[in-house]
Each structure stands twice: as structure tokens, then as C-alpha cells.
Coordinates of N, CA, C and O in Angstrom, one line a residue:
M159 N 0.8 -1.2 0.0 CA 0.0 0.0 0.0 C 0.9 1.3 0.0 O 0.6 2.2 -0.7
K160 N 2.0 1.2 0.8 CA 2.8 2.4 0.9 C 3.5 2.7 -0.5 O 3.7 3.8 -0.9
N161 N 3.8 1.6 -1.2 CA 4.5 1.8 -2.5 C 3.5 2.5 -3.5 O 3.9 3.3 -4.3
K162 N 2.2 2.1 -3.5 CA 1.3 2.7 -4.4 C 1.0 4.2 -4.0 O 0.9 5.0 -4.9
L163 N 1.0 4.5 -2.8 CA 0.8 5.9 -2.3 C 2.0 6.7 -2.7 O 1.9 7.8 -3.2
L164 N 3.2 6.1 -2.5 CA 4.4 6.8 -2.9 C 4.5 7.1 -4.4 O 4.8 8.2 -4.9
A165 N 4.1 6.1 -5.2 CA 4.1 6.2 -6.7 C 3.1 7.3 -7.1 O 3.3 8.1 -8.0
L166 N 1.9 7.3 -6.4 CA 0.9 8.3 -6.7 C 1.4 9.7 -6.4 O 1.2 10.7 -7.1
C167 N 2.2 9.9 -5.3 CA 2.7 11.2 -4.9 C 3.7 11.7 -5.9 O 3.9 12.9 -6.1
F168 N 4.5 10.8 -6.6 CA 5.4 11.2 -7.6 C 4.7 11.4 -8.9 O 5.2 12.2 -9.7
A169 N 3.6 10.7 -9.2 CA 2.9 10.8 -10.5 C 2.1 12.1 -10.6 O 2.0 12.6 -11.7
I170 N 1.5 12.5 -9.5 CA 0.7 13.7 -9.6 C 1.5 15.0 -10.1 O 1.0 15.6 -11.0
P171 N 2.6 15.3 -9.5 CA 3.3 16.5 -10.1 C 3.8 16.3 -11.5 O 3.7 17.2 -12.3
F172 N 4.2 15.1 -11.9 CA 4.6 14.8 -13.3 C 3.4 15.0 -14.2 O 3.5 15.6 -15.3
L173 N 2.2 14.5 -13.8 CA 1.0 14.6 -14.7 C 0.6 16.1 -14.8 O 0.2 16.6 -15.9
C174 N 0.7 16.9 -13.7 CA 0.4 18.3 -13.7 C 1.3 19.0 -14.7 O 0.9 19.9 -15.5
L175 N 2.6 18.7 -14.6 CA 3.6 19.3 -15.5 C 3.3 19.0 -17.0 O 3.4 19.8 -17.9
L176 N 3.0 17.7 -17.2 CA 2.7 17.2 -18.6 C 1.4 18.0 -19.1 O 1.5 18.4 -20.3
V177 N 0.4 18.1 -18.3 CA -0.8 18.8 -18.8 C -0.6 20.2 -19.1 O -1.0 20.8 -20.1
W178 N 0.2 20.9 -18.2 CA 0.5 22.3 -18.4 C 1.4 22.5 -19.7 O 1.1 23.4 -20.5
T179 N 2.3 21.6 -19.9 CA 3.2 21.7 -21.1 C 2.3 21.5 -22.3 O 2.5 22.2 -23.3
L180 N 1.5 20.5 -22.3 CA 0.6 20.3 -23.5 C -0.3 21.4 -23.8 O -0.6 21.8 -24.9
H181 N -0.8 22.1 -22.7 CA -1.7 23.2 -22.9 C -0.9 24.4 -23.5 O -1.4 25.0 -24.5
L182 N 0.3 24.7 -23.0 CA 1.1 25.7 -23.6 C 1.5 25.4 -25.1 O 1.5 26.3 -25.9
T183 N 1.8 24.2 -25.4 CA 2.1 23.8 -26.7 C 0.9 24.0 -27.6 O 1.1 24.5 -28.8
W184 N -0.2 23.6 -27.2 CA -1.5 23.8 -28.0 C -1.7 25.3 -28.2 O -2.0 25.7 -29.3
Q185 N -1.6 26.1 -27.2 CA -1.9 27.5 -27.3 C -0.9 28.1 -28.2 O -1.2 29.0 -29.1
R186 N 0.4 27.8 -28.2 CA 1.4 28.3 -29.1 C 1.2 28.0 -30.5 O 1.4 28.7 -31.4
A187 N 0.6 26.8 -30.8 CA 0.4 26.3 -32.1 C -0.9 26.8 -32.7 O -1.0 27.0 -33.9
H188 N -1.9 27.1 -31.9 CA -3.2 27.4 -32.4 C -3.6 28.9 -32.2 O -4.7 29.3 -32.6
G189 N -2.8 29.7 -31.6 CA -3.1 31.1 -31.4 C -3.0 31.9 -32.7 O -2.3 31.5 -33.6
T190 N -3.6 33.1 -32.7 CA -3.4 34.0 -33.8 C -2.1 34.6 -33.7 O -1.7 35.1 -32.6
L191 N -1.3 34.7 -34.8 CA 0.0 35.4 -34.8 C -0.2 36.9 -34.8 O -0.8 37.4 -35.7
I192 N 0.4 37.5 -33.8 CA 0.3 39.0 -33.7 C 1.7 39.5 -33.6 O 2.5 39.0 -32.8
K193 N 2.1 40.4 -34.5 CA 3.4 41.0 -34.5 C 3.4 42.4 -33.9 O 2.6 43.3 -34.4
V194 N 4.2 42.6 -32.9 CA 4.2 43.9 -32.2 C 5.6 44.5 -32.2 O 6.6 43.8 -32.2
T195 N 5.6 45.8 -32.3 CA 6.9 46.6 -32.3 C 7.3 46.7 -30.9 O 6.5 47.0 -30.0
V196 N 8.6 46.6 -30.6 CA 9.1 46.6 -29.2 C 10.2 47.7 -29.1 O 10.9 48.1 -30.1
T197 N 10.4 48.2 -27.9 CA 11.3 49.2 -27.6 C 11.8 49.0 -26.2 O 11.2 48.2 -25.4
G198 N 12.9 49.6 -25.8 CA 13.5 49.5 -24.4 C 14.4 48.3 -24.3 O 14.3 47.4 -25.2
Y199 N 15.2 48.2 -23.3 CA 16.0 47.0 -23.1 C 16.5 46.8 -21.7 O 16.6 47.8 -20.9
D200 N 16.9 45.6 -21.4 CA 17.6 45.2 -20.2 C 18.0 43.7 -20.5 O 17.2 42.8 -20.3
P201 N 19.2 43.5 -21.0 CA 19.5 42.2 -21.6 C 19.8 41.1 -20.6 O 19.7 39.9 -21.0
R202 N 20.1 41.4 -19.4 CA 20.5 40.3 -18.5 C 19.9 40.4 -17.1 O 19.7 41.5 -16.6
D203 N 19.8 39.3 -16.4 CA 19.4 39.2 -15.0 C 20.0 37.9 -14.5 O 19.8 36.9 -15.1
L204 N 20.8 38.0 -13.4 CA 21.5 36.9 -12.9 C 20.6 35.7 -12.5 O 21.0 34.6 -12.6
F205 N 19.4 36.0 -12.1 CA 18.5 35.0 -11.6 C 17.7 34.4 -12.7 O 17.1 33.3 -12.6
S206 N 17.5 35.1 -13.8 CA 16.6 34.6 -14.9 C 17.3 34.2 -16.2 O 16.6 34.0 -17.2
G207 N 18.6 34.1 -16.2 CA 19.2 33.8 -17.4 C 19.4 35.0 -18.3 O 19.3 36.1 -17.9
H208 N 19.5 34.7 -19.6 CA 19.7 35.8 -20.6 C 18.4 36.0 -21.3 O 17.7 35.1 -21.8
Y209 N 18.0 37.3 -21.4 CA 16.8 37.7 -22.1 C 16.9 39.1 -22.5 O 17.7 39.9 -22.0
L210 N 16.1 39.5 -23.4 CA 15.9 40.9 -23.7 C 14.6 41.3 -23.0 O 13.6 40.7 -23.1
Q211 N 14.7 42.4 -22.3 CA 13.5 42.9 -21.7 C 13.1 44.1 -22.5 O 13.9 45.0 -22.8
Y212 N 11.8 44.2 -22.8 CA 11.4 45.3 -23.7 C 10.0 45.8 -23.3 O 9.3 45.2 -22.5
E213 N 9.6 46.8 -23.9 CA 8.2 47.4 -23.8 C 7.6 47.3 -25.2 O 8.3 47.4 -26.2
I214 N 6.3 47.0 -25.3 CA 5.6 47.0 -26.5 C 5.2 48.4 -26.9 O 4.6 49.1 -26.1
D215 N 5.6 48.8 -28.1 CA 5.2 50.2 -28.6 C 3.9 50.0 -29.4 O 3.8 49.7 -30.6
W216 N 2.8 50.2 -28.6 CA 1.4 50.0 -29.2 C 1.1 51.1 -30.3 O 0.3 50.8 -31.2
D217 N 1.8 52.3 -30.3 CA 1.6 53.3 -31.3 C 2.1 52.8 -32.6 O 1.6 53.2 -33.7
Q218 N 3.2 52.0 -32.7 CA 3.8 51.5 -33.9 C 3.2 50.1 -34.3 O 3.6 49.6 -35.4
T219 N 2.4 49.5 -33.5 CA 1.9 48.2 -33.8 C 0.6 48.3 -34.6 O -0.3 49.1 -34.4
D220 N 0.5 47.4 -35.6 CA -0.7 47.3 -36.5 C -1.8 46.7 -35.7 O -1.8 45.4 -35.6
C221 N -2.8 47.4 -35.3 CA -3.9 46.9 -34.5 C -4.9 46.1 -35.3 O -5.8 45.4 -34.8
S222 N -4.8 46.1 -36.6 CA -5.8 45.4 -37.5 C -5.6 43.9 -37.4 O -6.4 43.1 -37.8
Q223 N -4.5 43.5 -36.7 CA -4.2 42.0 -36.5 C -5.1 41.4 -35.5 O -5.3 40.2 -35.4
F224 N -5.7 42.3 -34.6 CA -6.5 41.8 -33.5 C -7.9 41.7 -33.9 O -8.4 42.3 -34.9
P225 N -8.7 40.8 -33.2 CA -10.1 40.7 -33.5 C -10.8 42.0 -33.3 O -10.6 42.7 -32.3
G226 N -11.6 42.5 -34.3 CA -12.2 43.8 -34.1 C -11.3 45.0 -34.5 O -11.8 46.1 -34.5
G227 N -10.1 44.7 -34.8 CA -9.2 45.8 -35.3 C -8.7 46.7 -34.2 O -8.3 47.8 -34.4
V228 N -8.9 46.3 -32.9 CA -8.5 47.1 -31.8 C -7.4 46.4 -31.0 O -7.6 45.3 -30.6
C229 N -6.3 47.1 -30.7 CA -5.2 46.6 -29.9 C -5.7 46.2 -28.5 O -6.5 46.9 -27.9
Q230 N -5.3 45.0 -28.0 CA -5.7 44.6 -26.7 C -4.4 44.2 -25.9 O -4.0 43.1 -25.9
P231 N -3.8 45.2 -25.3 CA -2.5 45.0 -24.6 C -2.6 44.1 -23.4 O -1.5 43.6 -23.0
K232 N -3.7 43.9 -22.8 CA -3.8 43.0 -21.6 C -3.4 41.6 -22.0 O -3.9 41.0 -23.0
G233 N -2.5 41.0 -21.2 CA -2.1 39.6 -21.4 C -0.9 39.5 -22.2 O -0.4 38.3 -22.4
F234 N -0.2 40.6 -22.7 CA 1.0 40.4 -23.5 C 2.2 40.4 -22.6 O 3.2 39.9 -23.1
C235 N 2.2 41.0 -21.5 CA 3.4 41.0 -20.6 C 2.9 40.8 -19.2 O 1.8 41.1 -18.8
K236 N 3.9 40.3 -18.4 CA 3.5 40.0 -17.0 C 3.5 41.3 -16.2 O 4.3 42.2 -16.5
K237 N 2.7 41.4 -15.2 CA 2.6 42.6 -14.4 C 3.7 42.5 -13.3 O 3.9 41.4 -12.7
A238 N 4.5 43.5 -13.2 CA 5.5 43.6 -12.2 C 5.3 44.8 -11.3 O 4.5 45.6 -11.6
R239 N 6.1 44.9 -10.2 CA 5.9 46.1 -9.3 C 6.2 47.4 -10.1 O 5.6 48.4 -9.7
W240 N 7.1 47.4 -11.1 CA 7.4 48.6 -11.7 C 6.7 48.8 -13.1 O 7.1 49.7 -13.8
G241 N 5.7 48.0 -13.4 CA 5.0 48.1 -14.6 C 4.8 46.8 -15.3 O 4.8 45.8 -14.7
R242 N 4.7 46.8 -16.6 CA 4.6 45.6 -17.4 C 6.0 45.1 -17.7 O 6.9 45.8 -18.1
Q243 N 6.2 43.8 -17.7 CA 7.5 43.1 -17.9 C 7.4 42.2 -19.1 O 6.7 41.2 -19.0
C244 N 8.0 42.5 -20.2 CA 8.0 41.7 -21.4 C 9.5 41.1 -21.5 O 10.4 41.9 -21.5
R245 N 9.6 39.8 -21.8 CA 10.9 39.2 -21.9 C 10.9 38.3 -23.1 O 9.9 37.6 -23.3
F246 N 12.1 38.2 -23.8 CA 12.3 37.2 -24.8 C 13.6 36.6 -24.5 O 14.7 37.3 -24.5
Y247 N 13.6 35.3 -24.2 CA 14.8 34.6 -23.7 C 15.7 34.2 -25.0 O 15.2 33.8 -26.0
I248 N 17.0 34.4 -24.8 CA 18.0 34.1 -25.9 C 19.1 33.3 -25.3 O 19.4 33.3 -24.1
P249 N 19.8 32.6 -26.2 CA 21.0 31.9 -25.7 C 22.1 32.8 -25.2 O 22.3 33.9 -25.8
E250 N 22.8 32.4 -24.2 CA 23.9 33.2 -23.6 C 24.9 33.6 -24.6 O 25.4 34.7 -24.6
A251 N 25.3 32.7 -25.6 CA 26.3 33.1 -26.5 C 26.0 34.2 -27.4 O 26.9 34.9 -27.9
D252 N 24.7 34.5 -27.6 CA 24.3 35.6 -28.5 C 23.8 36.9 -27.8 O 23.5 37.9 -28.4
A253 N 23.9 36.8 -26.4 CA 23.4 37.9 -25.6 C 24.1 39.2 -25.9 O 23.5 40.3 -26.1
K254 N 25.4 39.2 -25.9 CA 26.2 40.4 -26.1 C 26.0 41.1 -27.4 O 25.7 42.3 -27.5
Q255 N 26.0 40.3 -28.5 CA 25.8 40.9 -29.9 C 24.4 41.4 -30.0 O 24.2 42.5 -30.6
L256 N 23.4 40.7 -29.5 CA 22.0 41.2 -29.6 C 21.8 42.4 -28.7 O 21.1 43.3 -29.1
D257 N 22.4 42.4 -27.6 CA 22.3 43.6 -26.7 C 22.9 44.8 -27.4 O 22.3 45.9 -27.4
N258 N 24.1 44.7 -28.1 CA 24.7 45.8 -28.8 C 23.7 46.3 -29.9 O 23.6 47.5 -30.1
L259 N 23.1 45.4 -30.7 CA 22.2 45.8 -31.7 C 21.0 46.5 -31.1 O 20.5 47.5 -31.7
F260 N 20.5 46.0 -30.0 CA 19.3 46.6 -29.4 C 19.6 48.0 -28.9 O 18.7 48.9 -29.0
R261 N 20.8 48.2 -28.4 CA 21.2 49.5 -27.9 C 21.3 50.5 -29.0 O 21.0 51.7 -28.8
K262 N 21.9 50.2 -30.1 CA 22.1 51.1 -31.2 C 21.0 51.2 -32.2 O 21.2 51.8 -33.3
R263 N 19.9 50.6 -31.9 CA 18.7 50.6 -32.9 C 18.3 52.0 -33.2 O 17.7 52.3 -34.2
N264 N 18.5 53.0 -32.3 CA 18.0 54.4 -32.5 C 18.9 55.1 -33.5 O 18.5 56.0 -34.2
N265 N 20.2 54.6 -33.5 CA 21.2 55.3 -34.4 C 21.1 54.7 -35.9 O 21.5 55.4 -36.8
E266 N 20.5 53.6 -36.0 CA 20.4 53.0 -37.3 C 18.9 52.7 -37.6 O 18.0 53.0 -36.8
T267 N 18.6 52.2 -38.8 CA 17.2 51.9 -39.1 C 16.9 50.4 -38.7 O 16.5 49.6 -39.6
L268 N 17.1 50.1 -37.5 CA 16.7 48.8 -37.0 C 15.4 48.8 -36.4 O 15.0 49.6 -35.6
K269 N 14.5 47.8 -36.7 CA 13.2 47.7 -36.2 C 13.1 46.3 -35.5 O 13.3 45.3 -36.2
F270 N 12.8 46.3 -34.2 CA 12.7 45.1 -33.5 C 11.2 44.8 -33.3 O 10.4 45.7 -32.9
E271 N 10.8 43.5 -33.5 CA 9.4 43.1 -33.3 C 9.4 41.7 -32.7 O 10.3 41.0 -32.9
V272 N 8.3 41.4 -32.0 CA 8.1 40.1 -31.4 C 6.8 39.6 -32.0 O 5.8 40.3 -32.0
V273 N 6.8 38.3 -32.4 CA 5.6 37.6 -32.8 C 5.1 36.8 -31.7 O 5.8 36.0 -31.1
Y274 N 3.8 37.1 -31.4 CA 3.2 36.4 -30.3 C 2.1 35.4 -30.8 O 1.5 35.7 -31.9
S275 N 1.8 34.4 -30.1 CA 0.7 33.5 -30.3 C -0.4 34.0 -29.3 O -0.2 34.0 -28.1
Y276 N -1.5 34.5 -29.9 CA -2.5 35.2 -29.1 C -3.9 34.5 -29.2 O -4.4 34.3 -30.3
I277 N -4.4 34.2 -28.0 CA -5.8 33.7 -27.9 C -6.5 34.6 -26.9 O -6.0 34.8 -25.8
P278 N -7.6 35.3 -27.3 CA -8.2 36.2 -26.4 C -8.6 35.6 -25.1 O -9.0 34.4 -25.0
G279 N -8.3 36.3 -24.0 CA -8.5 35.8 -22.7 C -7.4 34.9 -22.1 O -7.5 34.5 -20.9
Q280 N -6.4 34.7 -22.8 CA -5.3 33.9 -22.4 C -4.0 34.7 -22.4 O -3.9 35.6 -23.3
P281 N -3.0 34.4 -21.6 CA -1.7 35.2 -21.8 C -1.1 34.9 -23.1 O -1.0 33.7 -23.5
A282 N -0.6 35.9 -23.8 CA 0.1 35.7 -25.1 C 1.4 35.1 -24.9 O 2.1 35.3 -23.9
I283 N 1.9 34.3 -25.9 CA 3.2 33.6 -25.8 C 4.1 34.1 -26.9 O 3.7 34.1 -28.0
A284 N 5.2 34.6 -26.5 CA 6.2 35.1 -27.4 C 6.8 34.0 -28.2 O 7.3 33.0 -27.6
K285 N 6.8 34.0 -29.5 CA 7.3 32.9 -30.4 C 8.6 33.3 -31.1 O 9.4 32.4 -31.2
Q286 N 8.7 34.5 -31.5 CA 9.8 34.8 -32.4 C 10.2 36.3 -32.3 O 9.4 37.2 -32.1
L287 N 11.5 36.5 -32.3 CA 12.1 37.9 -32.3 C 12.5 38.2 -33.7 O 13.2 37.4 -34.3
L288 N 12.0 39.4 -34.2 CA 12.4 39.8 -35.6 C 13.2 41.1 -35.5 O 12.9 42.0 -34.7
I289 N 14.2 41.1 -36.4 CA 15.0 42.3 -36.6 C 14.8 42.7 -38.1 O 15.2 41.9 -39.0
N290 N 14.2 43.8 -38.3 CA 13.9 44.2 -39.7 C 13.2 43.1 -40.5 O 13.5 42.8 -41.6
N291 N 12.1 42.6 -39.9 CA 11.3 41.5 -40.5 C 12.0 40.2 -40.8 O 11.6 39.5 -41.6
Q292 N 13.1 40.0 -40.1 CA 13.9 38.8 -40.3 C 14.2 38.2 -39.0 O 14.4 38.8 -38.0
D293 N 14.1 36.8 -38.9 CA 14.4 36.1 -37.7 C 15.7 36.5 -37.1 O 16.7 36.6 -37.9
W294 N 15.8 36.8 -35.8 CA 17.1 37.3 -35.2 C 18.2 36.4 -35.4 O 19.4 36.8 -35.5
R295 N 18.0 35.1 -35.5 CA 19.1 34.1 -35.7 C 19.6 34.1 -37.1 O 20.8 33.8 -37.3
K296 N 18.8 34.6 -38.1 CA 19.3 34.7 -39.5 C 19.9 36.1 -39.8 O 20.5 36.3 -40.8
Y297 N 19.6 37.1 -38.9 CA 20.1 38.4 -39.1 C 21.6 38.4 -38.8 O 22.1 37.7 -37.8
A298 N 22.4 39.2 -39.5 CA 23.8 39.2 -39.3 C 24.2 39.9 -38.1 O 24.2 41.1 -38.0
L299 N 24.5 39.2 -37.0 CA 24.9 39.8 -35.7 C 26.3 40.3 -35.9 O 27.1 39.6 -36.5
P300 N 26.7 41.4 -35.2 CA 28.0 41.9 -35.3 C 29.0 41.0 -34.6 O 28.7 40.3 -33.8

């Protein structure tokens, strides 16, 4: 009896993680793709790994992508003590080059965008980072 109870105690967290992963995978695959323009930066955090932290520039975003043609910023970024927190995680090896590009985007004609998988009423999931309409991995990093 103890072995069955112990097995059940180990199986429940595993099953919860599996269901959550399947839900996020389904949402990422079946959501409407929304491309938003981003601005701002904070490339690193010791506790969270490497990421670009940005703000969504709703004035530069095409709102016709949304149902009804109206931008719906709720659910695109996590709420933090200091405002909305948007992050796109990147490999550590590319962090420095991408950070340099992100910093000098004002001096050049660089446009950063993030493609989200969006289902109304659910948190949006960031899928892809674009630099001048090109995947950041294919863009020539300095």
C-alpha cells in the first residue's frame, strides 16, 4: 500500500507538468499570430538567465491584426511592481551581440518586433524575435 501511495505522490506532479506543457504547446500552435513593435532594453538578469526585456510600442503596432481591429494590450506582458514586464529569452552566446544591436537601434534603421501567439482571454506567448522583419538568428549579428 505504501508503494502505491508513494508512486501516486510522484505521479501527480509529473502529470500536472505534462498537462501544463501540453496546454502551452497547444496554445502556441493554435493562437493567432500577432506582430508587435518593441522598444526598451535590459539584456541580463543573474537569476533569470539571458533575455531581452522590452516594452511594446502600441503606437507603432498594427492593430488590425486583433479581432475587431482594436489593440488589446492586456495579457501580453507580466505585471511587475514597476509596470509591465516583457521578456524574450535568448542563448547566452548571442546575448552580447543582440544587446549591442538593441542599444544602437536608435542610431540605425533597425526595427525590433516580437511575434506572439494570441488567444483572447489567455496570456500571449512570445514565439519569435524579428529584426527588420527577419528572424534574429538569421540576421547578421556583429
